[in-house]
Amino acid sequence: MPPLARWLARRLALTLFVLWGTATLAFAGMRLVPGDPAHVIAGGVQANATPEVLETIRAQYGLHDPLPVQYAIFIGRLVRADLGESYQLNQPVSTVVLEQLGATVSLAAGAAVLGFTLALVLALLTAGRPRAGALTRALEFCAISTPNFWIGILLLGAFSFSLNWFPVLGEDGPRALVLPWITLALPIAGVLAQITREGLERALGQPFTLTARSRGATENRIRLRHALRHAALPVLTLSGWALGELLAGVVVVETVFARQGLGQVVVSAVNGRDFPVVTGVVVLAALTFSVINTGLDLLYRVVDPRVRQAAL
Amino acid sequence: MTAPALARPYRKVRPGLWAAWAFLALVCCAALFPALFAGAPDQVDATAVLRGPGAGHPFGTDQLGRDILARVVYGARASLFVGLGSTLLAGAVGSAWGLLAALGGRAVGEAAMRLADILLAFPGILTALLVVAVLGPGTRNATLAITIALAPGFARIVRVQALVVRDSAYVRAAINLGLRPWRILRRHIVPNVLAPLLILATLNVGTAIIAGASLSFLGLGPRPPAPEWGSMLAQARNYLDVSWTLALFPGAAITLTVMSATAAGRALQARYERREP
Amino acid sequence: MTEPLVVVDGLSVDFTTRHGPVRAVRDVSLTLRAGECLAVVGESGSGKSVTARTLLGLAGQGADVRARTLSFAGHDLRRLGARQWRRLRGRQVGYVLQDALTSLDPLRRIGYEVAEPLEVHGLATRDDLDDQVVGLLAEVGIPDPEVRLLQYPHELSGGLRQRALIASAIAARPRLLIADEPTTALDVTVQAQVLDVLAARRDAGTALLLISHDLAVVARLADHVAILYAGTVVEQGPAAELLAAPAHPYTADLLAAVPSVEGPVPDLSGLRSAPAAQEGCPYAPRCPLADDRCRERLPEALPYDTGRLVRCWYPGGAPASVPGERSAVPVVPARAEPVLTVRGLTKRFRSPDGSHRTAVDDVSFDLAAGEALGIVGESGSGKSTTARIVLAEFEPDAGSVLLHGEPWSGLRERDRRARRSRIQLVDQDPLSSFDPRYTVEEVVAEALPRTRDRGERVAELLGQVGLDPAILRRRPGQLSGGQRQRVAIARALAPGPDVLVCDEPVSALDVTVQAQILTLLTRLRRDAGVSLLFISHDLGVIRQVCDRVAVMKDGKVVETGQVETVFRAPQATYTRALLAAVPRIGPGPRVPARPRVPEPVPVTDLKGPT
Ligand SMILES: Nc1ncnc2c1ncn2[C@@H]1O[C@H](COP(=O)(O)OP(=O)(O)OP(=O)(O)O)[C@@H](O)[C@H]1O
Ligand code: SF4
Ligand SMILES: [Mg+2]
């Protein structure tokens, strides 16, 4: 199918461009830091490193080279998937990232499944039913307006410290994942439920719904076979954003529940200005999101035949 | 059905909305004149550490014996500063960016939109973290970080809206009347692009407040002794085993503020959409 | 005589809305027998759709339905529960909604939609489902049904979509078929084909309830006609008699307002427009015969003539509309200087699949001062593209446009801007051409130079187009369709143009409103001496307004000439086909179903700009 191939090729090019842009922005950020990077590497501006130590560091990290050369080396490494070495941990960035990836993925994936399921069920049950809708609408509004670290702290306080239902700290086993999952899922479920319900209600108000009714179709059939597909379109559009929110949530929730993971890594890297790690995580995130968004757009084309011809 | 909408616009008294506006007013007052509501936020009462709510300290005290009410009241300023400041800045930058992308010719438009693509390719929080990593923590830097995270989103929306307006029948009609491009831009395009943006920005204040609180929760906002809701929660997190009321009030302050701002924004939006034919 | 299939007596439907109660249908009584066609005709908002949907139990949320009798095949519909209604829908009563594009689920294949009633009512097994669907598609005249069944609604042309919708409505062989505006927005030739499909169902013994705002459309099919005004049936009876001699003043006005392609052009300047009265006779505000009794008491539906019912205190008293003379249209001196000279215009567009399509192909014409030139053609024939090139919205790929003998196309925008006010546009959808933030006053004022007497000029212009200055501060969204079009005309006249380009200016309006706008345009042409380039798909409308006509097909002009000549003795085959397909209200027996001619349709529906 040539249009699809053309579209995919274009997406791939865009992804590469975005990766390059992200890396370049990160590199520029690194060089924009007020002060001498060598100081940072030596353990912060406060640490009194001797000039000799600083000199060694400069030589080791190639800080003497002119900027374009440094940039070229940086990009060259990146192409070979070499993200450099952490300033703070003295380990390759890829090792650091890979070690922590699993914990973060299981946290995010579980929360995503929970959030999407919750949203779908709520929306299907309440769309077009003003009374039930009003109650869930209020709940969703609360969920959307509450920062998830507060939700996490409240859940932790109530269920771990007071009721002792869940472990307080540490990440052993799935039991420790329950509260973080809920914490992460609630806000995105709130948004997605609203979008889904809106989509369902819009579809239920369309003439084709009336047509389906006039054929004798049952309410369930109309909702599941007709309206749901239409509601899926705005949800797909928003899913990329929701997954981004989820990742932002991961950073915070790992802190709340004192879990290990990429969020922790990136926060301590930002605090310690460990640029290779920050760059590595940001580039990885950009790659992940490009892939996810391409997948979502592909799915959109599957659901909506109208956009298939448009070579976007 | 083309029944002309001659009937009066529909109005209903909504107590929730009034409460939202009232609470927003209260938060604004607290941010501007905190001394009216509470004592000093840094005063340490060594005899009363980690107290629950009670006489003398209606919201209780923290681990150093500071009055939580005072700290919540004084914390309003930082939150509003970050929330409103970054939204305003992002709105301004995003509008200029989006208008340029839509109307500034092919090359400029492409460049502007590709930059937005890059920034939008990963979650806003990472952009913000990257910016904080470069600039260092602090209220002002957190505001800038959130601005940079929000602006490309605004730019994209403004661009789409500007293209819609540019190709609209009423702009065509104006061109047909022989009006000068500058006048069309000023009288038709800019107002019709920015009116919906204003509402979008209002709706965004809540998001920005949460983002700001998240940064300071992670220790990347204002430096510790300064009162701020997010960093108060970060401290409360460490004393959960002793006192869980510590986390109650700052969190409630964030949530209520965000709810009120969002409710107000939605009300404005509903009103605007009803005005539209 | 057979038992009636549908009996409706004293039906009223009210809606509770947030603006207060709406009385959508008031005291409507109808009967319909198997094998017959009852047409319900009325303008927008008159309650046609609500009446029809009540028969399906789908009047809508918050509908309060009351009736003395509401029965289908002897069953009392007022007593049906949800499950019984579902068994009736689709199986006993089929429903074809107005706009097939939105009435078919855009995300589902055609085959799925047609099969749905069969599935729902358990009328097909897995194995014969596809065969049945193919059979149904073939039955409504869709070519290549095996291919079409796998396509999506947006991949079909309007006519095919409408047929697919009909196929799904008749899939379960219902005894009653309700068609709600089945041909609106279709080209005349396609319209005729769709009506033939419906006629075939009627002849096969299905009762047909045909809803339309267009008397001419129903005249071909209907055995009985009911005229609806403001929720009440003002007149009903056998189609032939009712159309030949309307008894209610509204029916008479409606008939007179239908633009026809033959006979004298009537003078319609007497038509009034006003909202329906809530008390007394609803038509009183517009009726030339109205007196105090009319304004106070709603007349009963009383027998009139043979088998007719009329709700009027003075049935048959309406003056027959005055047949005006063709000379109402000023005849332009033959040697008048052309205002607009169009030579060899050609424009190609890229379709989504990358191929090129010639939207306008070597089009030439002149427009003399004060003349009205009509451009007629079906959808996609290049009418609007021609108009937009004349308006210099874009440049032609070849050919030129001269304004007063000077170059108009091919200029830099800066050099054209000062003369832009010479050519103005009146569009099909006036609302979108007004800045949503503007009031009527601001809309019109923008078109005037900034002088001190601008306010007076605005009022004067509004007066000229027959608008009350009270609407100055309203927003166009709050106006009715006819009022909006008048505002658009006022704005177009404001800079004192030489040419008014009217692109389908009346095709979204009810016939009586349409007649008023056409009368207005004709008058303005006489008074202001402006030339009209008048684009329409409706031959009757063209005939009412224009001196000359150019017939377009596939981007080419196939015939030009004086309107009377072309309409009386068309030369091109295409013009002849077009004229033959125009629905007519004429005496004579109802037309039997014609043998079907499959419509030639491209594989995908390529739409040019409209
Ligand atoms: N669900 C509803 N709620 C409130 N009012 C309604 C509803 N449905 C229809 N109406 C009102 O009932 C009246 C009749 O509407 P209806 O749709 O039957 O008109 P129509 O004759 O079919 O018009 P059109 O030619 O525009 O389709 C209108 O005033 C309309 O606004
Ligand atoms: S009742 Fe009176 S107002 Fe109504 S249509 Fe008849 S004559 Fe006109
Ligand atoms: Mg209708």
mmCIF file of C-alpha atoms in Angstrom, chain C residues 331-519:
data_model
loop_
_atom_site.group_PDB
_atom_site.id
_atom_site.type_symbol
_atom_site.label_atom_id
_atom_site.label_comp_id
_atom_site.label_asym_id
_atom_site.label_seq_id
_atom_site.Cartn_x
_atom_site.Cartn_y
_atom_site.Cartn_z
ATOM 1 C CA VAL C 331 -33.787 43.711 -21.315
ATOM 2 C CA VAL C 332 -30.255 44.873 -21.799
ATOM 3 C CA PRO C 333 -29.415 46.731 -24.973
ATOM 4 C CA ALA C 334 -27.445 44.382 -27.132
ATOM 5 C CA ARG C 335 -24.495 46.672 -27.692
ATOM 6 C CA ALA C 336 -23.864 47.500 -24.042
ATOM 7 C CA GLU C 337 -20.192 47.533 -23.072
ATOM 8 C CA PRO C 338 -19.203 44.337 -21.273
ATOM 9 C CA VAL C 339 -18.336 44.905 -17.632
ATOM 10 C CA LEU C 340 -16.695 41.548 -17.371
ATOM 11 C CA THR C 341 -14.911 39.737 -20.172
ATOM 12 C CA VAL C 342 -13.925 36.158 -19.461
ATOM 13 C CA ARG C 343 -11.785 34.316 -22.000
ATOM 14 C CA GLY C 344 -10.571 30.756 -21.990
ATOM 15 C CA LEU C 345 -10.491 30.228 -18.234
ATOM 16 C CA THR C 346 -8.895 26.958 -17.191
ATOM 17 C CA LYS C 347 -8.131 25.727 -13.714
ATOM 18 C CA ARG C 348 -6.737 22.396 -12.561
ATOM 19 C CA PHE C 349 -6.688 21.035 -9.035
ATOM 20 C CA ARG C 350 -4.720 18.232 -7.471
ATOM 21 C CA SER C 351 -6.828 15.493 -5.976
ATOM 22 C CA PRO C 352 -5.712 13.774 -2.779
ATOM 23 C CA ASP C 353 -4.306 10.848 -4.739
ATOM 24 C CA GLY C 354 -1.970 13.154 -6.631
ATOM 25 C CA SER C 355 -3.696 13.161 -10.004
ATOM 26 C CA HIS C 356 -4.933 16.354 -11.610
ATOM 27 C CA ARG C 357 -8.487 17.264 -12.345
ATOM 28 C CA THR C 358 -9.641 20.038 -14.594
ATOM 29 C CA ALA C 359 -12.289 21.921 -12.664
ATOM 30 C CA VAL C 360 -12.768 24.670 -15.220
ATOM 31 C CA ASP C 361 -12.008 24.029 -18.861
ATOM 32 C CA ASP C 362 -11.774 26.833 -21.408
ATOM 33 C CA VAL C 363 -14.701 28.902 -20.165
ATOM 34 C CA SER C 364 -15.514 32.191 -21.901
ATOM 35 C CA PHE C 365 -18.378 34.649 -21.494
ATOM 36 C CA ASP C 366 -19.194 38.352 -21.357
ATOM 37 C CA LEU C 367 -21.303 40.126 -18.797
ATOM 38 C CA ALA C 368 -22.855 43.394 -19.968
ATOM 39 C CA ALA C 369 -23.699 46.295 -17.690
ATOM 40 C CA GLY C 370 -27.004 45.665 -15.934
ATOM 41 C CA GLU C 371 -27.257 42.157 -17.314
ATOM 42 C CA ALA C 372 -27.947 38.997 -15.344
ATOM 43 C CA LEU C 373 -26.051 35.943 -16.528
ATOM 44 C CA GLY C 374 -26.893 32.612 -14.997
ATOM 45 C CA ILE C 375 -24.453 29.725 -14.699
ATOM 46 C CA VAL C 376 -26.198 26.436 -14.164
ATOM 47 C CA GLY C 377 -24.791 22.965 -13.703
ATOM 48 C CA GLU C 378 -24.674 20.023 -11.357
ATOM 49 C CA SER C 379 -22.424 19.732 -8.363
ATOM 50 C CA GLY C 380 -18.779 19.567 -9.333
ATOM 51 C CA SER C 381 -19.340 21.147 -12.743
ATOM 52 C CA GLY C 382 -16.999 24.046 -11.959
ATOM 53 C CA LYS C 383 -19.506 26.813 -11.263
ATOM 54 C CA SER C 384 -18.029 27.924 -7.967
ATOM 55 C CA THR C 385 -14.455 27.712 -9.224
ATOM 56 C CA THR C 386 -15.390 30.022 -12.078
ATOM 57 C CA ALA C 387 -16.954 32.410 -9.591
ATOM 58 C CA ARG C 388 -13.886 32.406 -7.413
ATOM 59 C CA ILE C 389 -11.614 33.154 -10.322
ATOM 60 C CA VAL C 390 -13.861 36.031 -11.321
ATOM 61 C CA LEU C 391 -13.561 37.264 -7.741
ATOM 62 C CA ALA C 392 -9.775 36.915 -8.072
ATOM 63 C CA GLU C 393 -9.584 34.620 -5.084
ATOM 64 C CA PHE C 394 -7.144 32.628 -7.103
ATOM 65 C CA GLU C 395 -5.520 32.828 -10.484
ATOM 66 C CA PRO C 396 -6.559 30.743 -13.492
ATOM 67 C CA ASP C 397 -4.009 28.350 -15.001
ATOM 68 C CA ALA C 398 -4.899 29.748 -18.400
ATOM 69 C CA GLY C 399 -7.182 32.429 -19.761
ATOM 70 C CA SER C 400 -7.989 35.880 -18.485
ATOM 71 C CA VAL C 401 -10.620 38.014 -16.839
ATOM 72 C CA LEU C 402 -11.023 41.670 -17.854
ATOM 73 C CA LEU C 403 -12.957 44.190 -15.791
ATOM 74 C CA HIS C 404 -14.179 47.153 -17.840
ATOM 75 C CA GLY C 405 -11.721 46.063 -20.486
ATOM 76 C CA GLU C 406 -8.729 46.247 -18.164
ATOM 77 C CA PRO C 407 -6.790 43.300 -16.807
ATOM 78 C CA TRP C 408 -8.244 41.838 -13.627
ATOM 79 C CA SER C 409 -6.693 38.399 -13.367
ATOM 80 C CA GLY C 410 -2.919 38.103 -13.321
ATOM 81 C CA LEU C 411 -2.369 41.270 -11.317
ATOM 82 C CA ARG C 412 -0.490 41.717 -8.098
ATOM 83 C CA GLU C 413 -2.909 41.945 -5.192
ATOM 84 C CA ARG C 414 -1.702 45.444 -4.403
ATOM 85 C CA ASP C 415 -2.694 46.669 -7.848
ATOM 86 C CA ARG C 416 -6.077 45.042 -7.638
ATOM 87 C CA ARG C 417 -7.071 46.073 -4.148
ATOM 88 C CA ALA C 418 -8.469 49.507 -4.975
ATOM 89 C CA ARG C 419 -10.838 48.029 -7.569
ATOM 90 C CA ARG C 420 -11.897 45.025 -5.467
ATOM 91 C CA SER C 421 -15.075 46.795 -4.421
ATOM 92 C CA ARG C 422 -16.253 46.673 -8.086
ATOM 93 C CA ILE C 423 -17.077 42.961 -7.766
ATOM 94 C CA GLN C 424 -18.896 41.690 -4.700
ATOM 95 C CA LEU C 425 -20.031 38.264 -3.573
ATOM 96 C CA VAL C 426 -23.226 36.894 -2.099
ATOM 97 C CA ASP C 427 -22.550 33.401 -0.860
ATOM 98 C CA GLN C 428 -24.667 30.337 -0.160
ATOM 99 C CA ASP C 429 -23.860 30.337 3.549
ATOM 100 C CA PRO C 430 -23.948 33.970 4.626
ATOM 101 C CA LEU C 431 -23.389 33.212 8.294
ATOM 102 C CA SER C 432 -19.846 31.985 7.844
ATOM 103 C CA SER C 433 -19.012 35.081 5.835
ATOM 104 C CA PHE C 434 -19.664 37.348 8.833
ATOM 105 C CA ASP C 435 -17.058 37.814 11.528
ATOM 106 C CA PRO C 436 -18.662 36.025 14.498
ATOM 107 C CA ARG C 437 -17.776 38.937 16.753
ATOM 108 C CA TYR C 438 -19.559 41.518 14.626
ATOM 109 C CA THR C 439 -23.080 42.890 14.850
ATOM 110 C CA VAL C 440 -25.159 43.459 11.731
ATOM 111 C CA GLU C 441 -24.273 47.125 11.864
ATOM 112 C CA GLU C 442 -20.533 46.430 12.003
ATOM 113 C CA VAL C 443 -20.772 43.918 9.177
ATOM 114 C CA VAL C 444 -22.378 46.390 6.815
ATOM 115 C CA ALA C 445 -20.379 49.387 8.041
ATOM 116 C CA GLU C 446 -17.105 47.641 7.295
ATOM 117 C CA ALA C 447 -17.955 47.702 3.607
ATOM 118 C CA LEU C 448 -18.477 51.486 3.616
ATOM 119 C CA PRO C 449 -15.866 54.217 3.528
ATOM 120 C CA ARG C 450 -15.245 55.796 6.910
ATOM 121 C CA THR C 451 -17.278 58.956 6.512
ATOM 122 C CA ARG C 452 -19.401 60.812 9.014
ATOM 123 C CA ASP C 453 -22.716 59.683 7.561
ATOM 124 C CA ARG C 454 -21.761 56.032 7.661
ATOM 125 C CA GLY C 455 -24.442 55.200 10.232
ATOM 126 C CA GLU C 456 -27.151 56.663 8.012
ATOM 127 C CA ARG C 457 -25.836 54.814 4.999
ATOM 128 C CA VAL C 458 -26.033 51.517 6.894
ATOM 129 C CA ALA C 459 -29.665 52.159 7.830
ATOM 130 C CA GLU C 460 -30.427 53.150 4.261
ATOM 131 C CA LEU C 461 -28.883 49.958 2.885
ATOM 132 C CA LEU C 462 -30.794 47.812 5.332
ATOM 133 C CA GLY C 463 -33.980 49.545 4.259
ATOM 134 C CA GLN C 464 -33.098 48.862 0.647
ATOM 135 C CA VAL C 465 -32.900 45.116 1.286
ATOM 136 C CA GLY C 466 -36.073 45.137 3.358
ATOM 137 C CA LEU C 467 -34.630 44.801 6.840
ATOM 138 C CA ASP C 468 -35.897 46.487 9.954
ATOM 139 C CA PRO C 469 -33.236 48.766 11.482
ATOM 140 C CA ALA C 470 -34.120 47.176 14.828
ATOM 141 C CA ILE C 471 -31.773 44.318 14.004
ATOM 142 C CA LEU C 472 -28.726 46.600 13.731
ATOM 143 C CA ARG C 473 -27.303 45.522 17.042
ATOM 144 C CA ARG C 474 -28.064 41.825 16.676
ATOM 145 C CA ARG C 475 -25.456 39.298 15.771
ATOM 146 C CA PRO C 476 -26.053 37.447 12.522
ATOM 147 C CA GLY C 477 -26.276 34.177 14.489
ATOM 148 C CA GLN C 478 -29.534 35.431 15.949
ATOM 149 C CA LEU C 479 -31.169 36.038 12.574
ATOM 150 C CA SER C 480 -33.191 33.745 10.356
ATOM 151 C CA GLY C 481 -31.724 32.394 7.126
ATOM 152 C CA GLY C 482 -33.561 34.909 4.959
ATOM 153 C CA GLN C 483 -32.540 37.841 7.133
ATOM 154 C CA ARG C 484 -28.912 36.755 7.019
ATOM 155 C CA GLN C 485 -28.982 36.610 3.262
ATOM 156 C CA ARG C 486 -30.411 40.127 3.180
ATOM 157 C CA VAL C 487 -27.598 41.362 5.406
ATOM 158 C CA ALA C 488 -25.118 39.731 3.040
ATOM 159 C CA ILE C 489 -26.757 41.479 0.103
ATOM 160 C CA ALA C 490 -26.693 44.815 1.926
ATOM 161 C CA ARG C 491 -22.983 44.407 2.572
ATOM 162 C CA ALA C 492 -22.341 43.452 -1.035
ATOM 163 C CA LEU C 493 -24.214 46.534 -2.253
ATOM 164 C CA ALA C 494 -22.487 48.879 0.168
ATOM 165 C CA PRO C 495 -19.439 49.737 -1.946
ATOM 166 C CA GLY C 496 -21.662 50.307 -4.985
ATOM 167 C CA PRO C 497 -20.293 47.439 -7.075
ATOM 168 C CA ASP C 498 -20.700 46.941 -10.809
ATOM 169 C CA VAL C 499 -20.966 43.161 -10.552
ATOM 170 C CA LEU C 500 -22.646 41.017 -7.943
ATOM 171 C CA VAL C 501 -21.514 37.407 -7.987
ATOM 172 C CA CYS C 502 -24.256 35.295 -6.390
ATOM 173 C CA ASP C 503 -23.110 31.755 -5.643
ATOM 174 C CA GLU C 504 -26.151 29.605 -4.838
ATOM 175 C CA PRO C 505 -27.612 32.454 -2.801
ATOM 176 C CA VAL C 506 -30.963 30.808 -2.150
ATOM 177 C CA SER C 507 -30.295 27.093 -2.111
ATOM 178 C CA ALA C 508 -30.348 26.850 1.688
ATOM 179 C CA LEU C 509 -33.659 28.690 2.035
ATOM 180 C CA ASP C 510 -37.303 27.679 2.115
ATOM 181 C CA VAL C 511 -39.147 28.324 -1.151
ATOM 182 C CA THR C 512 -41.138 31.315 0.048
ATOM 183 C CA VAL C 513 -38.034 32.947 1.503
ATOM 184 C CA GLN C 514 -36.180 32.030 -1.641
ATOM 185 C CA ALA C 515 -38.828 33.758 -3.733
ATOM 186 C CA GLN C 516 -38.479 36.891 -1.644
ATOM 187 C CA ILE C 517 -34.712 37.000 -2.017
ATOM 188 C CA LEU C 518 -34.982 36.462 -5.774
ATOM 189 C CA THR C 519 -37.534 39.263 -6.022
#
